[in-house]
C-alpha positions as a LaTeX table, in Angstrom:
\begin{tabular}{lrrr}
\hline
Residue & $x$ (\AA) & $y$ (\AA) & $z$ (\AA) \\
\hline
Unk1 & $-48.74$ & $-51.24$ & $-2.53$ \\
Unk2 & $-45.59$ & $-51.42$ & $-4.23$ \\
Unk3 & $-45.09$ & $-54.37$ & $-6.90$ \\
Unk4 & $-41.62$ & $-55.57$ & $-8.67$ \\
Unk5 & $-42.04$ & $-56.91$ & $-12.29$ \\
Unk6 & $-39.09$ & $-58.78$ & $-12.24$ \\
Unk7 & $-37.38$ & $-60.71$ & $-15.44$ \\
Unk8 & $-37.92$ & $-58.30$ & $-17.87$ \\
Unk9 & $-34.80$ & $-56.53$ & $-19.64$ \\
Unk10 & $-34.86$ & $-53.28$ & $-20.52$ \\
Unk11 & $-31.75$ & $-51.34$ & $-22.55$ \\
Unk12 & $-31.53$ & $-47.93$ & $-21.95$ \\
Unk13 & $-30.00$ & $-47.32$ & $-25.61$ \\
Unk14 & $-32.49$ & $-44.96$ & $-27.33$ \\
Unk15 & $-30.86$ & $-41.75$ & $-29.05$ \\
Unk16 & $-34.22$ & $-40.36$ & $-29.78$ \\
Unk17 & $-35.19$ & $-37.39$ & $-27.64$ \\
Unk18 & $-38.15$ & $-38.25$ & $-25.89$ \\
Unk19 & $-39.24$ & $-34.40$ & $-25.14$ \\
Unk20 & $-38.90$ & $-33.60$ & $-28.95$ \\
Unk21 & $-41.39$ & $-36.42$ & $-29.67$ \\
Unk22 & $-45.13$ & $-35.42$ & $-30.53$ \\
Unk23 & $-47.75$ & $-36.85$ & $-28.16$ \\
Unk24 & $-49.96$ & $-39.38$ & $-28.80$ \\
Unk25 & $-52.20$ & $-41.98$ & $-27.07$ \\
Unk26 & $-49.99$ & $-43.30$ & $-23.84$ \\
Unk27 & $-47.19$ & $-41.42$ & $-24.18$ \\
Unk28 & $-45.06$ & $-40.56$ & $-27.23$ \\
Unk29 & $-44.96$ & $-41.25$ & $-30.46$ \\
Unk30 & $-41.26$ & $-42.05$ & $-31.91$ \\
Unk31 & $-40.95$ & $-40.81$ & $-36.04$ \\
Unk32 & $-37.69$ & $-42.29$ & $-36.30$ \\
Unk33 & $-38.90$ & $-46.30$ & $-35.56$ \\
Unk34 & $-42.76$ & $-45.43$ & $-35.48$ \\
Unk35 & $-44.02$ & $-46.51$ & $-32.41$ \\
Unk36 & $-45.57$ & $-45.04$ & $-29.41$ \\
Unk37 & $-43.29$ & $-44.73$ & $-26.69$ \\
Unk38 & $-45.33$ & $-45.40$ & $-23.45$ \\
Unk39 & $-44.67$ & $-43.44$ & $-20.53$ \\
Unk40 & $-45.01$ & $-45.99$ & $-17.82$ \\
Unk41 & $-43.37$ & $-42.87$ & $-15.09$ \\
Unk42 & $-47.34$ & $-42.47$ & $-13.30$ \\
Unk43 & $-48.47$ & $-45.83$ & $-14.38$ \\
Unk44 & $-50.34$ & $-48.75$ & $-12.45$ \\
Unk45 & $-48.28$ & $-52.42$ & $-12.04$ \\
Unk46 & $-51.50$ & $-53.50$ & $-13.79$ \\
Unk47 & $-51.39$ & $-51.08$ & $-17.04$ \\
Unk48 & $-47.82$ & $-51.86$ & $-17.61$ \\
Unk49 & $-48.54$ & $-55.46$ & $-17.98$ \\
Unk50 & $-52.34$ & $-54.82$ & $-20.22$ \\
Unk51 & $-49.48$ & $-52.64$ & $-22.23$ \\
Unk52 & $-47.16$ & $-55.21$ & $-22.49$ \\
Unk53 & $-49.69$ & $-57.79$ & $-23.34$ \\
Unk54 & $-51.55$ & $-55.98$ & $-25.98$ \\
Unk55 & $-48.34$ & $-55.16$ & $-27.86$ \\
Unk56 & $-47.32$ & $-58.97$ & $-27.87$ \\
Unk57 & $-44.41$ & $-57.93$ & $-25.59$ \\
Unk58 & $-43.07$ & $-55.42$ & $-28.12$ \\
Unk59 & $-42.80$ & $-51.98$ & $-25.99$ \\
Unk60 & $-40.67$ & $-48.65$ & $-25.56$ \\
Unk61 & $-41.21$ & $-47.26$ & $-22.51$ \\
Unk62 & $-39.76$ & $-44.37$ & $-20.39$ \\
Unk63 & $-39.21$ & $-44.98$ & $-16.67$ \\
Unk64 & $-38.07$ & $-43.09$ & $-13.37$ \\
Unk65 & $-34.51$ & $-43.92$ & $-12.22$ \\
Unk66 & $-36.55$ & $-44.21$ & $-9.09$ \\
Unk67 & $-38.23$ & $-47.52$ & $-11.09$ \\
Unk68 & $-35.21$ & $-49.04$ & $-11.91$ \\
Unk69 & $-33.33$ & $-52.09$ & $-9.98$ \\
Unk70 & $-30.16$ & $-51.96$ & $-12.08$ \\
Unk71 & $-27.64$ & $-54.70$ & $-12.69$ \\
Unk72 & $-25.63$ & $-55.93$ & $-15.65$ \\
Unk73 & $-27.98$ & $-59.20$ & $-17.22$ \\
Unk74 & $-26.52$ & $-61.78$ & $-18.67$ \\
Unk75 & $-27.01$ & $-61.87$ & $-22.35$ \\
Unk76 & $-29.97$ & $-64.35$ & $-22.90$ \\
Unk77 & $-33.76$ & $-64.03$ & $-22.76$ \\
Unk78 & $-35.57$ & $-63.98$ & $-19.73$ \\
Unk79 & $-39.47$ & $-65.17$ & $-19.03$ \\
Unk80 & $-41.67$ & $-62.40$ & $-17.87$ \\
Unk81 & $-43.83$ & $-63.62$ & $-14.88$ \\
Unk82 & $-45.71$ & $-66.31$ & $-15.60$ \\
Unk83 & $-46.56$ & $-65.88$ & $-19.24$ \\
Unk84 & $-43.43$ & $-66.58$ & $-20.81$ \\
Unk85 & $-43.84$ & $-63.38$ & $-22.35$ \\
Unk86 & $-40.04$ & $-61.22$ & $-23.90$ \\
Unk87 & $-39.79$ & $-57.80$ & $-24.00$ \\
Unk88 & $-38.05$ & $-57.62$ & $-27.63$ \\
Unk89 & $-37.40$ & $-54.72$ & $-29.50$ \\
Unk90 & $-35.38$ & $-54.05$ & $-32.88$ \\
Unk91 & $-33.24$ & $-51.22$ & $-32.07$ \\
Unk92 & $-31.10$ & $-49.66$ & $-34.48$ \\
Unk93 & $-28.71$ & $-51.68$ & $-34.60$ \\
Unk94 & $-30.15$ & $-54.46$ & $-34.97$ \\
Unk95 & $-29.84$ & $-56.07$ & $-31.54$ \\
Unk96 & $-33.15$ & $-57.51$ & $-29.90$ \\
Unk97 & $-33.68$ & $-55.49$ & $-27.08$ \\
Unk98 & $-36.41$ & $-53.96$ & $-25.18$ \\
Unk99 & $-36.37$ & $-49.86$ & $-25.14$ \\
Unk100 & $-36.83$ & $-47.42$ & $-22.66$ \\
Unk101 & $-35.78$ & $-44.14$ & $-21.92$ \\
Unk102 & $-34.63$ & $-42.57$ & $-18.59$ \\
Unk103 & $-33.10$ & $-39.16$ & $-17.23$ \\
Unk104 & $-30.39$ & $-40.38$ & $-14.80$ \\
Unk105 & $-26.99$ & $-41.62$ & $-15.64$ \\
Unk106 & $-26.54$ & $-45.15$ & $-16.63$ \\
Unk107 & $-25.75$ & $-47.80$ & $-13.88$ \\
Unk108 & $-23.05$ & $-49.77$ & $-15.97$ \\
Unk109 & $-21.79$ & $-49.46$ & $-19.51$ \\
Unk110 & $-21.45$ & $-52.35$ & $-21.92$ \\
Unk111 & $-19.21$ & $-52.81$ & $-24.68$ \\
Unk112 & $-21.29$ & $-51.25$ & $-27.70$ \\
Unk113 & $-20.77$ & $-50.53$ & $-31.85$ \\
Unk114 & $-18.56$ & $-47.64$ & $-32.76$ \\
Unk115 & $-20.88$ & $-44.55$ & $-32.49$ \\
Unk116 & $-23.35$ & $-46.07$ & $-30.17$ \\
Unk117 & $-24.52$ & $-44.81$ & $-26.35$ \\
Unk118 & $-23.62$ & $-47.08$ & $-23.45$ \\
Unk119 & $-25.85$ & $-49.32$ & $-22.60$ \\
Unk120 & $-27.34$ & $-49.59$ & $-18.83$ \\
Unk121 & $-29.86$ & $-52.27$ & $-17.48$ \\
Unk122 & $-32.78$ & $-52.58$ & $-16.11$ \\
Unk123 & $-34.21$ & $-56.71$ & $-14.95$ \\
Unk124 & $-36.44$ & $-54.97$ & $-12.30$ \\
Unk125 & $-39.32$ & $-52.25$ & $-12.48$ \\
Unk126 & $-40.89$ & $-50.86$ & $-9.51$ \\
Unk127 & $-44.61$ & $-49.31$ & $-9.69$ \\
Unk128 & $-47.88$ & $-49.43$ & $-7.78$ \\
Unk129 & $-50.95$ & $-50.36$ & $-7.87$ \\
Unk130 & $-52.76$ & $-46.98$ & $-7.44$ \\
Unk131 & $-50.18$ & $-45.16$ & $-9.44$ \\
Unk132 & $-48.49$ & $-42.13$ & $-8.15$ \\
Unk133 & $-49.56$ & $-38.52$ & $-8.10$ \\
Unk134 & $-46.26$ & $-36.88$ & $-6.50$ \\
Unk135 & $-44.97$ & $-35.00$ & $-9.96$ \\
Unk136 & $-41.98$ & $-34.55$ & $-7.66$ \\
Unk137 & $-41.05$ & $-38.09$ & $-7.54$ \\
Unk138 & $-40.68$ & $-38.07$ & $-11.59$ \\
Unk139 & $-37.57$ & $-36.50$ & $-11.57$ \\
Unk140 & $-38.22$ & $-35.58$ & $-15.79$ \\
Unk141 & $-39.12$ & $-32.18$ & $-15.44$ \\
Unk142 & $-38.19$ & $-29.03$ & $-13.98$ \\
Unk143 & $-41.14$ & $-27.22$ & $-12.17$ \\
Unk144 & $-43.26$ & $-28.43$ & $-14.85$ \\
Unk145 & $-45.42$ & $-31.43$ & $-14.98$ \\
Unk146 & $-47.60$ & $-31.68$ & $-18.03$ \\
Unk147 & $-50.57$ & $-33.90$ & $-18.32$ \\
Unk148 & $-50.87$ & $-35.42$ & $-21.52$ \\
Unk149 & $-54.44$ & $-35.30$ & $-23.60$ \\
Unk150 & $-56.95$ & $-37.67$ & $-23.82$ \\
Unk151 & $-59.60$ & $-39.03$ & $-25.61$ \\
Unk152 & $-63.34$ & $-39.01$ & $-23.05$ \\
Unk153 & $-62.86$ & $-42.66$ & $-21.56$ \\
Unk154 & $-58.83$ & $-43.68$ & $-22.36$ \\
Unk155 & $-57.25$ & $-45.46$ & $-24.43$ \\
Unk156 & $-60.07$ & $-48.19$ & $-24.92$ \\
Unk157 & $-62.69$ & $-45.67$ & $-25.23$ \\
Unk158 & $-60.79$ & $-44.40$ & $-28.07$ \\
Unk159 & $-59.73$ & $-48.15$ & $-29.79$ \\
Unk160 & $-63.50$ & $-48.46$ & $-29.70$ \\
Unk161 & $-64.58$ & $-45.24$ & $-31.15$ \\
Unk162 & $-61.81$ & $-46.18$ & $-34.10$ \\
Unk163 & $-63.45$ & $-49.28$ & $-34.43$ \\
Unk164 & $-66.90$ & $-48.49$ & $-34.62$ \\
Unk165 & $-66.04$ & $-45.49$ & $-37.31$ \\
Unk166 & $-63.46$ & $-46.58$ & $-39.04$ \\
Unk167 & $-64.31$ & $-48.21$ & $-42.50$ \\
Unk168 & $-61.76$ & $-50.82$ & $-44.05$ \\
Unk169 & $-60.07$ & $-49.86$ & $-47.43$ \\
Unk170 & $-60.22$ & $-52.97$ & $-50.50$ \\
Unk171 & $-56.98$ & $-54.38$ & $-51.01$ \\
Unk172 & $-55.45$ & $-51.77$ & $-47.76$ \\
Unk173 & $-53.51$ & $-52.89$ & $-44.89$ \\
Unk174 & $-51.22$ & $-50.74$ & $-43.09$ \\
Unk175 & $-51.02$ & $-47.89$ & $-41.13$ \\
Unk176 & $-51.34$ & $-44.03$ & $-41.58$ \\
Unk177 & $-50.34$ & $-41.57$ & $-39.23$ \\
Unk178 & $-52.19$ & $-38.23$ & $-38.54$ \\
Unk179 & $-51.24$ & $-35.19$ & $-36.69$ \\
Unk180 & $-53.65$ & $-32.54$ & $-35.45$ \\
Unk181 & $-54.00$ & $-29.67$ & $-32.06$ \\
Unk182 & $-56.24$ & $-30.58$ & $-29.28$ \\
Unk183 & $-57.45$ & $-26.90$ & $-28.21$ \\
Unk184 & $-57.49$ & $-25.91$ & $-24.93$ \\
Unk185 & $-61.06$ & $-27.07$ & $-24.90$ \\
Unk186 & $-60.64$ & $-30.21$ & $-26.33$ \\
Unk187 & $-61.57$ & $-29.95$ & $-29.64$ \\
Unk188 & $-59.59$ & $-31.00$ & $-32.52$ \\
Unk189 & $-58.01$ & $-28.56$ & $-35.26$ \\
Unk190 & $-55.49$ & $-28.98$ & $-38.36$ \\
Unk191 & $-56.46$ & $-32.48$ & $-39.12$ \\
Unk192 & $-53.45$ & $-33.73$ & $-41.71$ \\
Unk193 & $-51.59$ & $-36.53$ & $-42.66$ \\
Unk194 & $-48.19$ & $-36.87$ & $-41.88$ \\
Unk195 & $-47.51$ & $-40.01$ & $-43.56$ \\
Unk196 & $-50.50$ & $-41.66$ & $-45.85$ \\
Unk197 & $-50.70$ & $-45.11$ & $-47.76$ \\
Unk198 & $-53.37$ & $-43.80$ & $-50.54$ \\
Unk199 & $-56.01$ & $-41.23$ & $-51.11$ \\
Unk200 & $-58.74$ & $-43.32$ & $-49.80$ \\
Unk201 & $-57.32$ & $-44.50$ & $-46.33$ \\
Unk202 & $-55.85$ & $-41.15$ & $-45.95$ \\
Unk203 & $-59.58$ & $-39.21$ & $-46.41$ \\
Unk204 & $-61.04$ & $-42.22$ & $-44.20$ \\
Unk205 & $-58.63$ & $-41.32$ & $-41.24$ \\
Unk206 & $-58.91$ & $-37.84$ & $-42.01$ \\
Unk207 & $-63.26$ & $-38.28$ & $-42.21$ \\
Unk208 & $-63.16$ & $-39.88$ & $-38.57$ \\
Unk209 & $-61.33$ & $-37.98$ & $-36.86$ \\
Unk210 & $-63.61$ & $-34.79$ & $-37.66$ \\
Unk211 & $-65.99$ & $-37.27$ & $-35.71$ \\
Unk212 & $-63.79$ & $-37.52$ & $-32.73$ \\
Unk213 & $-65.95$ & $-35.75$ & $-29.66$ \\
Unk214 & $-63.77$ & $-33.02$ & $-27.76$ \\
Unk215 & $-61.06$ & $-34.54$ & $-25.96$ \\
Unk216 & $-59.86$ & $-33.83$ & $-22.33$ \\
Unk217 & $-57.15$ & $-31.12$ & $-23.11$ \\
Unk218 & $-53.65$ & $-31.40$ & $-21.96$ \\
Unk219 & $-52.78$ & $-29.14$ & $-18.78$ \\
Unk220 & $-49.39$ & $-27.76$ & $-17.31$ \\
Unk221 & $-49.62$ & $-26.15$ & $-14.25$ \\
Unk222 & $-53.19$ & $-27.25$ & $-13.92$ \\
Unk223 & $-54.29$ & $-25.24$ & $-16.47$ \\
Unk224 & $-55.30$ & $-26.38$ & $-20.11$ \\
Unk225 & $-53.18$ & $-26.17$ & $-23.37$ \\
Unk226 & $-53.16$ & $-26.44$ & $-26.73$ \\
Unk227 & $-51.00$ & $-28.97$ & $-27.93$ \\
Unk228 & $-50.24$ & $-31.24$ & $-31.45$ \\
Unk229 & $-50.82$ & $-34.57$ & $-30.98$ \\
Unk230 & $-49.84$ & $-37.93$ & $-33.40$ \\
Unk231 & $-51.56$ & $-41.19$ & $-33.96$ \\
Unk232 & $-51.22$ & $-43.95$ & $-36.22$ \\
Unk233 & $-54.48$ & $-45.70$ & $-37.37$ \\
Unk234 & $-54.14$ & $-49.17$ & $-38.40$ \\
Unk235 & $-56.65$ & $-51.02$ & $-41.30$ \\
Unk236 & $-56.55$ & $-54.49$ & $-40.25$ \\
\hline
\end{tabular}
């Protein structure tokens, strides 16, 4: 079954190349606004909205051409479903915008700042309920359809194991983002930091991850990879 999440608004404006990004939870994770940008492509109707939910309606997100019902929107905000819920991003510069990125050409450009892309919209996206399997459909890659790693049980499995093992630092809030290779059999190798707070939440993050079971390796082809992978870990 097919559904349409209609009244969102997406912007196609990213600059940021979404292949050069390093993987993470979801999708990809962005170093120039850090934040993961969720690759919504093979995704469910109903993971798109938990997504959307859980991130307060704050998301960057890469779609299929294939996804997209494009128009030109008229400048204002627009309820999503039910919930009242906006899709707002800060992009850079400085308009309030959702993201995502796609491969095809845009469907109509828009007056934008000296230097900037043209923009294309988006007020319509198109997935179902069971996902889809058909790499073909994707249109992103070339022969090649890579399946990304994952921690045993998804992404709750893995909010859970953070918050069972993860200890909270006096006097720390914030976030602090780690980098390390899943091997082709899942483990994980070269544990670093890529961008710490201070020397205790950095050797926390850096002690539970060395906890982390194996995870389910990525795969191209069908066959396993070794791959580097970034998260941020948040002390709430």
């Amino acid at each position: 079954m097919r559904n349409e999440i209609t009244n969102v608004k997406l912007s196609f404006k990213c600059p940021v190349n979404y292949d050069a990004m390093a993987n993470t939870t979801g999708g990809k994770f962005c170093d120039h606004c850090q934040k993961t940008v969720y690759d919504f492509t093979d995704a469910k109707a109903g993971v798109f909205r938990q997504i959307l939910a859980e991130n307060n309606g704050n998301v960057c997100g890469r779609f299929t051409p294939a996804q997209m019902n494009s128009r030109q929107v008229k400048p204002f905000w627009k309820k999503w479903l039910s919930a009242a819920m906006v899709l707002i991003g800060i992009n850079l510069w400085g308009e309030q915008k959702a993201f995502a990125q796609h491969t095809g050409k845009p469907s109509k450009p828009s007056t934008t700042k000296k230097g900037a892309q043209p923009l294309s919209f988006a007020d319509t996206i198109t997935l179902s309920d069971a996902g889809t399997t058909n790499c073909a459909d994707k249109g992103l890659w070339v022969g090649v359809c890579e399946i990304q790693p994952e921690f045993p049980g998804g992404i709750k499995a893995w909010q859970s194991f953070l918050k069972n093992h993860l200890s909270t630092i006096k006097g720390f809030k914030g976030r602090v983002i780690a980098e390390f290779m899943v091997a082709k059999d899942g483990s994980l190798n070269n544990i670093k930091i890529l961008r710490g707070f201070n020397e205790p939440a950095n050797n926390e993050v850096l002690r539970v991850l060395k906890l982390s079971p194996n995870w389910k390796p990525a795969t191209v082809d069908g066959e396993p990879i070794e791959v580097r992978y970034t998260v941020p870990i948040n002390f709430k």
